[in-house]
Coordinates of C-alpha atoms in Angstrom, one line a residue:
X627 CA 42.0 1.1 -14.7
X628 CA 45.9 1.1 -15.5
X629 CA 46.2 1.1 -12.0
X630 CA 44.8 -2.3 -11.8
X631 CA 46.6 -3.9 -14.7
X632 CA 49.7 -2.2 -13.2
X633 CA 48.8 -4.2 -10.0
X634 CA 48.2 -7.3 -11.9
X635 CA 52.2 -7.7 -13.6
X636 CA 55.3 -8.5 -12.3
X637 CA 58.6 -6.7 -13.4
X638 CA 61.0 -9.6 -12.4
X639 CA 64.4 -7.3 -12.7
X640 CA 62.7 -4.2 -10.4
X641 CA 62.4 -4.2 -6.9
X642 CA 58.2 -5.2 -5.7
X643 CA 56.2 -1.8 -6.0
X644 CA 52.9 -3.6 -4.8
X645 CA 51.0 -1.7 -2.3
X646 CA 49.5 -4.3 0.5
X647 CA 47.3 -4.7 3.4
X648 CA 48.8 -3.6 6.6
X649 CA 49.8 -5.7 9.1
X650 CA 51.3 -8.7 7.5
X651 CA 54.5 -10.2 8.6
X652 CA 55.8 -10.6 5.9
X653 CA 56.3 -7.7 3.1
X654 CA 56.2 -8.8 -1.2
X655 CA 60.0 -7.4 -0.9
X656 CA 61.3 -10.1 1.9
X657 CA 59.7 -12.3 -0.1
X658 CA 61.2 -11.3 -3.1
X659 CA 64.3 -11.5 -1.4
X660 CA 63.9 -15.4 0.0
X661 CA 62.8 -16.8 -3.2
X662 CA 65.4 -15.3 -4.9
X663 CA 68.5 -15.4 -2.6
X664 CA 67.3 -18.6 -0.3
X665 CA 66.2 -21.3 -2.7
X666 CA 68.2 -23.8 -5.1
X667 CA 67.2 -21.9 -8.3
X668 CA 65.9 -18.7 -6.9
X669 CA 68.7 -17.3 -9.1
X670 CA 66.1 -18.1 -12.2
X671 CA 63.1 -15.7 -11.2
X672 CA 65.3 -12.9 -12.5
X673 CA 67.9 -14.7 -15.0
X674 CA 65.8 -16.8 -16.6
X675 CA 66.9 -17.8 -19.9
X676 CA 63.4 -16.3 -21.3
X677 CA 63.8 -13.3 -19.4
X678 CA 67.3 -12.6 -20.9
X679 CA 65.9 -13.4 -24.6
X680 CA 63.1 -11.3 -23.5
X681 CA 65.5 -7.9 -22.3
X682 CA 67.6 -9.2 -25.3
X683 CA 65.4 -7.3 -28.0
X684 CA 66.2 -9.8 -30.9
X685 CA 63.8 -11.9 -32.3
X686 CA 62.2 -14.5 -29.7
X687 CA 61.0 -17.8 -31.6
X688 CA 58.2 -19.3 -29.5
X689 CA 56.3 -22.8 -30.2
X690 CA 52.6 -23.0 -30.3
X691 CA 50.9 -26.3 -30.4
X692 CA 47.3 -26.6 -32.5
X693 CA 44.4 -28.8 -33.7
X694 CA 43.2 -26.4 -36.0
X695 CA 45.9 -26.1 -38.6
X696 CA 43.5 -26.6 -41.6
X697 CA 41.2 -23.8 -40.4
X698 CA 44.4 -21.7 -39.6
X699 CA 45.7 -22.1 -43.5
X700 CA 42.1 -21.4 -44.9
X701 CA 41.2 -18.5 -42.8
X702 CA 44.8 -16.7 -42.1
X703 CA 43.8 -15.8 -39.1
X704 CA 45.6 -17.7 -35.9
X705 CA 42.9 -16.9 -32.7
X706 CA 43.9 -16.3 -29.0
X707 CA 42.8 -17.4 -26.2
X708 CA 41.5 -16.1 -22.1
X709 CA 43.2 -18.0 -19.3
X710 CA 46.0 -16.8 -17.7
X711 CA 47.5 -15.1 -20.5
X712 CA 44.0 -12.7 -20.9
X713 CA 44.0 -12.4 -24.1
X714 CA 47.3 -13.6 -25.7
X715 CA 48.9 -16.9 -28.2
X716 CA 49.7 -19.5 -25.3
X717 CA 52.9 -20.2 -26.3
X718 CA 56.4 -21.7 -24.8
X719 CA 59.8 -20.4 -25.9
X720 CA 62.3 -22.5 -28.5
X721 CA 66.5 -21.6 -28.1
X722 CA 68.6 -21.8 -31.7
X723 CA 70.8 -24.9 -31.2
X724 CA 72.6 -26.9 -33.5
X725 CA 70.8 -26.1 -36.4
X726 CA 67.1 -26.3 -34.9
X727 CA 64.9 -24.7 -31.7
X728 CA 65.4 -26.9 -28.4
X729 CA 61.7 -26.5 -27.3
X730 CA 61.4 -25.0 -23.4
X731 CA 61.1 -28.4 -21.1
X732 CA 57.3 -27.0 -20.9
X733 CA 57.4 -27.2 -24.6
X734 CA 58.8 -30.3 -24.6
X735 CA 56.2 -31.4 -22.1
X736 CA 53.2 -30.2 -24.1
X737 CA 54.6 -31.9 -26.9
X738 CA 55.0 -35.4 -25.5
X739 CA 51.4 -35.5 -24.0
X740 CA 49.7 -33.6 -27.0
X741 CA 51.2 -36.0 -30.1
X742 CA 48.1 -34.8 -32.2
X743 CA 49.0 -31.6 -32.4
X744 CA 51.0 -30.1 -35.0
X745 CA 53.7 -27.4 -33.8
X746 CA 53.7 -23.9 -35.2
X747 CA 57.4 -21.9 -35.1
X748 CA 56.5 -18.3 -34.2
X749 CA 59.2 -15.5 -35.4
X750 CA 58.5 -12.3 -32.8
X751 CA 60.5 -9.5 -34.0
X752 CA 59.7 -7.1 -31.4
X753 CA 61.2 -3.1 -32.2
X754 CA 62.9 -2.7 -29.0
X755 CA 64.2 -5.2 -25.9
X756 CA 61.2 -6.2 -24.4
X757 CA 60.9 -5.5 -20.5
X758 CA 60.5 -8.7 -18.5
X759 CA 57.1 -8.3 -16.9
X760 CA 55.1 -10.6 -16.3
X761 CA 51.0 -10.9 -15.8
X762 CA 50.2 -12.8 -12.7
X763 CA 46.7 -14.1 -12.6
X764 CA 46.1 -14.5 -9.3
X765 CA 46.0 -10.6 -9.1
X766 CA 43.2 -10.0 -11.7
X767 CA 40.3 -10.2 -9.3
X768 CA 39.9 -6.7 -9.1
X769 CA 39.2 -6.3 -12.7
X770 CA 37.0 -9.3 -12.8
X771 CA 34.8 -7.9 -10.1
X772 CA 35.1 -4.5 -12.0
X773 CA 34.4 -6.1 -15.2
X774 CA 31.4 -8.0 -13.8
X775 CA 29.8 -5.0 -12.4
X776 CA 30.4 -3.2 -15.7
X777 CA 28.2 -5.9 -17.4
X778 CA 26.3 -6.7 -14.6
X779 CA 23.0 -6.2 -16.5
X780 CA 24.0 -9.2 -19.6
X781 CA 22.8 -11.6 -16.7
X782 CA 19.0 -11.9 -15.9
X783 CA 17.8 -10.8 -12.3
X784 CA 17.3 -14.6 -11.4
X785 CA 20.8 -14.7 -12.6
X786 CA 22.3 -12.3 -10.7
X787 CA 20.5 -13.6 -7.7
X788 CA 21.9 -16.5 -8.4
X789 CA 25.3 -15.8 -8.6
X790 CA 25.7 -13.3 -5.4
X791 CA 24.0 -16.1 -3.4
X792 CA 26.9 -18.6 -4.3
X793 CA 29.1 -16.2 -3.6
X794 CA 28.0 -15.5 -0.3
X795 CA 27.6 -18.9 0.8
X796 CA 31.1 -20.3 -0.9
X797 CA 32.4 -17.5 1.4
X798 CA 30.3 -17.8 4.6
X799 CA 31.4 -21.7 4.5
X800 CA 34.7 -20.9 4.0
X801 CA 35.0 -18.0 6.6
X802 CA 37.0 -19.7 9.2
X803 CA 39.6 -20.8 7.2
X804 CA 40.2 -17.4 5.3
X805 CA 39.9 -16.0 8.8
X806 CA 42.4 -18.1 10.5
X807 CA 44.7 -17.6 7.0
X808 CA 44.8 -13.8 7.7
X809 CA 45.5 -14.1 10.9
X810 CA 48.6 -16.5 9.9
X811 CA 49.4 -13.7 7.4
X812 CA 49.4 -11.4 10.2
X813 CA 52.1 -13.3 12.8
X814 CA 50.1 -15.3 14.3
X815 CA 51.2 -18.9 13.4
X816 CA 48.7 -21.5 13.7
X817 CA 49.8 -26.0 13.2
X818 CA 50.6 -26.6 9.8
X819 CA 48.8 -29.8 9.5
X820 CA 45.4 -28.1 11.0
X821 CA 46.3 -25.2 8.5
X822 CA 46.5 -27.7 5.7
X823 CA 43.4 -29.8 6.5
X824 CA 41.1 -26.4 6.6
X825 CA 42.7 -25.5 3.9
X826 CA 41.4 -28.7 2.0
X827 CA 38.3 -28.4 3.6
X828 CA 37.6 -24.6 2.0
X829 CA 38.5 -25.1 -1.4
X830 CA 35.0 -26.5 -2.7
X831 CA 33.4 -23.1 -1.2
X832 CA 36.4 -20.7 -2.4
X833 CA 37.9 -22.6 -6.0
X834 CA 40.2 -19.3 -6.3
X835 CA 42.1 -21.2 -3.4
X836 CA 42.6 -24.3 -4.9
X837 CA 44.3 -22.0 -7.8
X838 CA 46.4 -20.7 -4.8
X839 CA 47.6 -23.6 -3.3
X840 CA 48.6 -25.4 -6.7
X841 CA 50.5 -22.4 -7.3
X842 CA 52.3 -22.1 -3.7
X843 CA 53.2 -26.0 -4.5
X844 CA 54.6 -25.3 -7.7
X845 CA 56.4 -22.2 -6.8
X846 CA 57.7 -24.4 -3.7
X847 CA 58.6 -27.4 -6.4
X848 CA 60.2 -25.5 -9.0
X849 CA 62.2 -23.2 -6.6
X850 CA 63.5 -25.8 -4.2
X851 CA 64.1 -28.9 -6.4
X852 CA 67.7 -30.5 -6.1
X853 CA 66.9 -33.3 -9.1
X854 CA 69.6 -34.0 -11.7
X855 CA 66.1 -33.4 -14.0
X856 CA 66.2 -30.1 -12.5
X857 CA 70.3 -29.3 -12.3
X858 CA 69.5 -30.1 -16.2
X859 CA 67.1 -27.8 -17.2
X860 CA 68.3 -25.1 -14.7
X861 CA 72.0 -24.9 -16.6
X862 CA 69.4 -24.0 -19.5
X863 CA 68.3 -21.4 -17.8
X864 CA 64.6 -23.1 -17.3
X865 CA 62.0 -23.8 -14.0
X866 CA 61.6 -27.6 -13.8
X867 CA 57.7 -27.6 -15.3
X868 CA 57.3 -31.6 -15.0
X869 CA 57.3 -31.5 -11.4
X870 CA 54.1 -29.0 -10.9
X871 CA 52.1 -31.5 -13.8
X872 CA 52.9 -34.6 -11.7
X873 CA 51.7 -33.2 -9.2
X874 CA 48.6 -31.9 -10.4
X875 CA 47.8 -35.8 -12.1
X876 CA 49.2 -37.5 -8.8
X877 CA 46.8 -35.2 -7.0
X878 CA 43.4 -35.0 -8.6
X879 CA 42.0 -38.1 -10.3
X880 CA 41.4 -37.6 -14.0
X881 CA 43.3 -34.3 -14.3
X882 CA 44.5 -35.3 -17.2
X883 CA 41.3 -35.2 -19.1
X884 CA 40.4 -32.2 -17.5
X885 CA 42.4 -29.8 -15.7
X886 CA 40.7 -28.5 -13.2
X887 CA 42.4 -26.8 -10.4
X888 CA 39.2 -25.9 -8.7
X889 CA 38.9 -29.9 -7.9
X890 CA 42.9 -29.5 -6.7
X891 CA 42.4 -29.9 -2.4
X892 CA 45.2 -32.5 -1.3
X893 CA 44.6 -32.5 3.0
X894 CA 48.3 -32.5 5.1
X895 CA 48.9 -36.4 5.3
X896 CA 48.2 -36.8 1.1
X897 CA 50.0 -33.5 0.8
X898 CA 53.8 -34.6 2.6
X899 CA 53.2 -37.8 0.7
X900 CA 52.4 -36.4 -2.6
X901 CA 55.5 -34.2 -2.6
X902 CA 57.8 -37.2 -0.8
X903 CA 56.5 -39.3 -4.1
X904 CA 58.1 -36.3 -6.4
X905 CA 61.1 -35.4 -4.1
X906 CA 61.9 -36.8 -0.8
X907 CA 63.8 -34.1 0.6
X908 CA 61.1 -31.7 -0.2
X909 CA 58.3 -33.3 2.5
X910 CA 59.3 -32.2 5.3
X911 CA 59.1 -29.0 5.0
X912 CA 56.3 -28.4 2.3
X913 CA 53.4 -27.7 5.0
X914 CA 55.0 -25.1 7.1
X915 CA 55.8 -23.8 3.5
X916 CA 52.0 -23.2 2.0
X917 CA 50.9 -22.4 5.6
X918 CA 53.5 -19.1 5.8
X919 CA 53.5 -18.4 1.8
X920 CA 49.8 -19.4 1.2
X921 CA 48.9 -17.1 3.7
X922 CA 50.7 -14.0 2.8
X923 CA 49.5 -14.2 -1.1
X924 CA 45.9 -14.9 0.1
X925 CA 46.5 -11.2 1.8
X926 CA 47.4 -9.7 -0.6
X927 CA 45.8 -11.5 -3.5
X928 CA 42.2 -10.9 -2.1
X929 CA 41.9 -8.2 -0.1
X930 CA 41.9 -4.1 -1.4
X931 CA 45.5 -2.5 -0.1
X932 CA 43.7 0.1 2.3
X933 CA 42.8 -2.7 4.7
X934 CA 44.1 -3.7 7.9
X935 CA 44.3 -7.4 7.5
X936 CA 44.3 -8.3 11.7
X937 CA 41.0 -5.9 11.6
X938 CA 39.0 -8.0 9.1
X939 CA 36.8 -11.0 9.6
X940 CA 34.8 -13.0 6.6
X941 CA 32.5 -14.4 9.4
X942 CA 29.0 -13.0 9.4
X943 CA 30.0 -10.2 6.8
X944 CA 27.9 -8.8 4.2
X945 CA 28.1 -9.0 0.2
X946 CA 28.6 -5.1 -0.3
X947 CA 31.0 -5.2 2.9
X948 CA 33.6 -7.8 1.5
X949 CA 33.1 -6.4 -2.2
X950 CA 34.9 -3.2 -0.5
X951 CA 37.2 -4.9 1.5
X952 CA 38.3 -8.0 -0.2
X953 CA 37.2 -6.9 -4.0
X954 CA 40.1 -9.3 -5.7
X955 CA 38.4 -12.8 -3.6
X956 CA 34.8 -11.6 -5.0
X957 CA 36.0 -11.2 -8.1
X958 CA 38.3 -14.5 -8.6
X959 CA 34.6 -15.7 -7.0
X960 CA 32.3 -14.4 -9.6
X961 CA 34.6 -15.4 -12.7
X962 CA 34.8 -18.8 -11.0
X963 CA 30.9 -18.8 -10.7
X964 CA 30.1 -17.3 -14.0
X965 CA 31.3 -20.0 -15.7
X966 CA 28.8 -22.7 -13.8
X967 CA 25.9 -20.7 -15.5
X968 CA 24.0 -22.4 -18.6
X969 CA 24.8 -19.4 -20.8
X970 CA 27.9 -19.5 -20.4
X971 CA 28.7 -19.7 -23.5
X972 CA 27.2 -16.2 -24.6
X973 CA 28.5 -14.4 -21.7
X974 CA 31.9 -15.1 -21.7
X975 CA 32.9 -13.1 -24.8
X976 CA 31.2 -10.5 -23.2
X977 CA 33.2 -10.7 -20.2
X978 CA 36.7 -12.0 -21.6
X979 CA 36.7 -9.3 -24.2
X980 CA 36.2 -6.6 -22.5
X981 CA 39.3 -7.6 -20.0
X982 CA 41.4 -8.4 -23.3
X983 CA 40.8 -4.9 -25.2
X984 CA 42.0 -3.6 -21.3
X985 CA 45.2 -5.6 -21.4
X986 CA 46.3 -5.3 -25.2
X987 CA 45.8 -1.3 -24.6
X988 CA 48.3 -1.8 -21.2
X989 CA 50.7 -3.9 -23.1
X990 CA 51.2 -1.9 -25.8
X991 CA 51.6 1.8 -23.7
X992 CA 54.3 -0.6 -21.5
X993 CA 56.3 -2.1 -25.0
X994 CA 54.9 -5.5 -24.4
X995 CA 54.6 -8.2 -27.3
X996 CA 55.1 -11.4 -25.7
X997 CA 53.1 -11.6 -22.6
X998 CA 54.1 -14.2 -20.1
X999 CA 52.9 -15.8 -16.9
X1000 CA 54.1 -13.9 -14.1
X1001 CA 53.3 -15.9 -11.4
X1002 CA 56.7 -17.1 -11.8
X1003 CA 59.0 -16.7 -15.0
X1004 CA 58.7 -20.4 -16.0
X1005 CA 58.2 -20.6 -19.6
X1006 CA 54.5 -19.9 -20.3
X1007 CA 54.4 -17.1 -23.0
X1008 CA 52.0 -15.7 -25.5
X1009 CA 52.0 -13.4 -28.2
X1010 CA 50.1 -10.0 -28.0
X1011 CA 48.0 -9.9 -31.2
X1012 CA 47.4 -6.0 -32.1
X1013 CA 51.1 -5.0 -31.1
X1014 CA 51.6 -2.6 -33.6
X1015 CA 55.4 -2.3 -33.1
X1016 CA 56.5 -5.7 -34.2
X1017 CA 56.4 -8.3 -36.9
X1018 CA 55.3 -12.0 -36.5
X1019 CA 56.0 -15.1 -39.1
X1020 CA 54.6 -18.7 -38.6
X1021 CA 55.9 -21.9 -39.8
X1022 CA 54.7 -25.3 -39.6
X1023 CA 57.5 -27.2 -38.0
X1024 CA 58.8 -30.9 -37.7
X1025 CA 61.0 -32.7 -34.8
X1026 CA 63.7 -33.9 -35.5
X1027 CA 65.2 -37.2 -33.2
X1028 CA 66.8 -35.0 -31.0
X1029 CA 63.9 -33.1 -29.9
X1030 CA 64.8 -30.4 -31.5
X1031 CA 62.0 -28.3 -34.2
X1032 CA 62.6 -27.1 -37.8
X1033 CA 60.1 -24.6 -39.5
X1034 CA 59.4 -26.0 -42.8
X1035 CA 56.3 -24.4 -44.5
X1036 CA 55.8 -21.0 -43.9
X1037 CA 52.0 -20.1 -43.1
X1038 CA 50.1 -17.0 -44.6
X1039 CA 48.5 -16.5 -41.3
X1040 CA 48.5 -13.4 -38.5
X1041 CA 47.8 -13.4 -35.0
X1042 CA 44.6 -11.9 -34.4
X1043 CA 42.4 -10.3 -31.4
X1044 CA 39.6 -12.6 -31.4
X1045 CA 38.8 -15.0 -28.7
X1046 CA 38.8 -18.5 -28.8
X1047 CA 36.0 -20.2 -28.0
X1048 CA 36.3 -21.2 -24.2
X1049 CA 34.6 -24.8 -22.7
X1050 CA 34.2 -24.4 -19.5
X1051 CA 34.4 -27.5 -16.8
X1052 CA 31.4 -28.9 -15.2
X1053 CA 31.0 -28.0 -11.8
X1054 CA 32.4 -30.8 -9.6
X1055 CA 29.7 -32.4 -7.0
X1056 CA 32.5 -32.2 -4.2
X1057 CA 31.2 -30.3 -1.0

């Protein structure tokens, strides 16, 4: 099990310890080594200004943005939530300046587009530095497919039935492209626009890829952007986080109301322009980019490290076979799929706890407090709620003209390990 949650995190100052599939082209070291060394602000994956806070061991101030500030006061109790941070208080770092906290330009996103929300300081005074590593979603989908087997009898046998069978048929559909991606993984270079198109094509089947190729965008975005928005917020030490939320609301009709990265599928011509629209200089080169790095994190995001990915084919393959050989896709599949279900709403503390209690028990043997998002360092922190080795204060806070945020009303509340409840999105009618 530690294993796994091992797997699952990113230390962003060590060198990649990953094991992966053989026979890709590329190894997680070179690239490591690209994004850090060969991109515009490659230099922030390991010197981000909330990684240095992080390594820092003084107090980290983080801002969390709430409806519920009435039930918080009455109740004490501030609840956590699943997503990407597991089980954790989604939160986005504030700096000391000039007598306030300058939020995090994700901060000052969330802000800005949630105006009725009221923002909560958070004082983290964790007992030792903090090492900067990071959960990365996109490699939990062994423990969901562990985690779902573990429970497996919660759901009816209609249920179950019900669930394998969309499994097996998202995957059957999508077979060819997740074939012709390992083969690109592999050496064997295929047209980018062709890649792109299938790509677009498989994501109603697989939604996990949809996940995937947002995040290959952003990472590509975030990494490579030469914007005077971007020179600004990198001498801040910060990853431009506008540019991945315009795209997602350029991209996907309505993703404002609900984001929904299962419905995100942009095909190559929409793709170049949507980037073009956000950064010229970036279009050119944003297909042969998801086709090389989509490929390569597909590998070793859904397949189990003893395979050989140019020996494996999803075409005409078997449940129990791929649950062997791919167990991260089936997983990222089922979790995906078990949220379509009508009860829904009873089975996801089942599920969701279980994976929590797994990760507050790895974060505290690793000295972890502040969880963050380690697909990349780029600002999206939480707080760890049964950390017994720090202290945590709350304030109410109010911006000042500046931007900037100043705790004024210290709340009698504590961070505590129970689950927010979870809405999950309709399934969208797109295949």
């Amino acid at each position: 099990m530690r294993d796994e949650w091992e797997h699952a995190h990113t230390a962003y100052t060590l060198p990649a310890q990953r094991r992966s599939p053989a026979s890709l082209a590329d190894s997680e070291t070179d690239w490591r080594h690209y994004l850090e060394h060969s991109t515009r602000n490659g230099w922030l994956i390991r010197n981000s200004a909330m990684t240095e806070a992080l390594v820092s061991g003084k107090p980290l101030h983080l801002m969390h943005l709430t409806r519920g500030i009435d039930a918080i006061r009455t109740s004490g109790q501030v609840h956590v939530s699943a997503g990407c941070l597991v089980g954790a208080l989604y939160c986005s770092p504030l700096t000391p300046h000039r007598g306030g906290l300058r939020p995090h330009n994700l901060g000052a996103y969330l802000m800005q587009t949630k105006p009725s929300t009221t923002p909560l300081v958070f004082e983290v005074t964790p007992d030792a530095p903090v090492r900067p590593k990071g959960i990365d979603y996109l490699h939990l989908g062994a423990i969901h497919l562990r985690t779902y087997l573990r429970y497996q009898n919660l759901l009816t046998p209609a249920e179950t039935d019900q669930l394998e069978h969309a499994v097996l048929a998202g995957l059957l559909a999508a077979a060819p492209f997740l074939d012709l991606a390992l083969r690109n993984a592999t050496g064997h270079a295929t047209p980018s626009p062709e890649f792109i198109d299938q790509l677009a094509d498989a994501v109603p089947h697989v939604p996990f890829l949809g996940y995937l190729y947002f995040e290959v965008l952003s990472e590509y975005l975030m990494l490579h952007s030469t914007t005077p928005e971007t020179k600004t917020y990198a001498a801040e030490g910060e990853l431009n986080n506008w540019l991945y939320k315009r795209l997602a609301f350029a991209a996907v009709d309505g993703m404002d109301q609900l984001f929904d990265l299962a419905r995100f599928n942009p095909r190559h011509h929409r793709l170049v322009q949507l980037i073009e629209g956000l950064e010229a200089d970036l279009g050119p080169g944003v297909a042969e980019y998801v086709r090389r790095r989509l490929s390569h994190l597909l590998a070793r995001t859904a397949l189990d490290p003893s395979q050989d990915a140019s020996s494996l084919t999803f075409q005409g393959a078997e449940l129990d076979t791929l649950q062997k050989a791919a167990p991260a896709l089936i997983g990222q599949m089922v979790f995906r799929e078990i949220r379509y279900m009508k009860r829904y709403g009873q089975l996801y503390h089942c599920f969701e706890k279980s994976k929590a209690l797994e990760a507050w028990e790895y974060w505290n043997g690793e000295g972890i407090p502040t969880p963050f998002n380690g697909v990349l360092p780029k600002g999206e922190i939480g707080i760890h709620p049964v950390y017994p080795r720090s202290s945590v204060r709350v304030w109410i806070a109010e911006q000042d003209g500046k931007g900037r945020l100043h705790p004024v009303d210290e709340v009698m509340a504590v961070v505590t390990p129970h689950l927010a409840s979870w809405w999950a999105p309709p399934r969208q009618d797109t295949i």
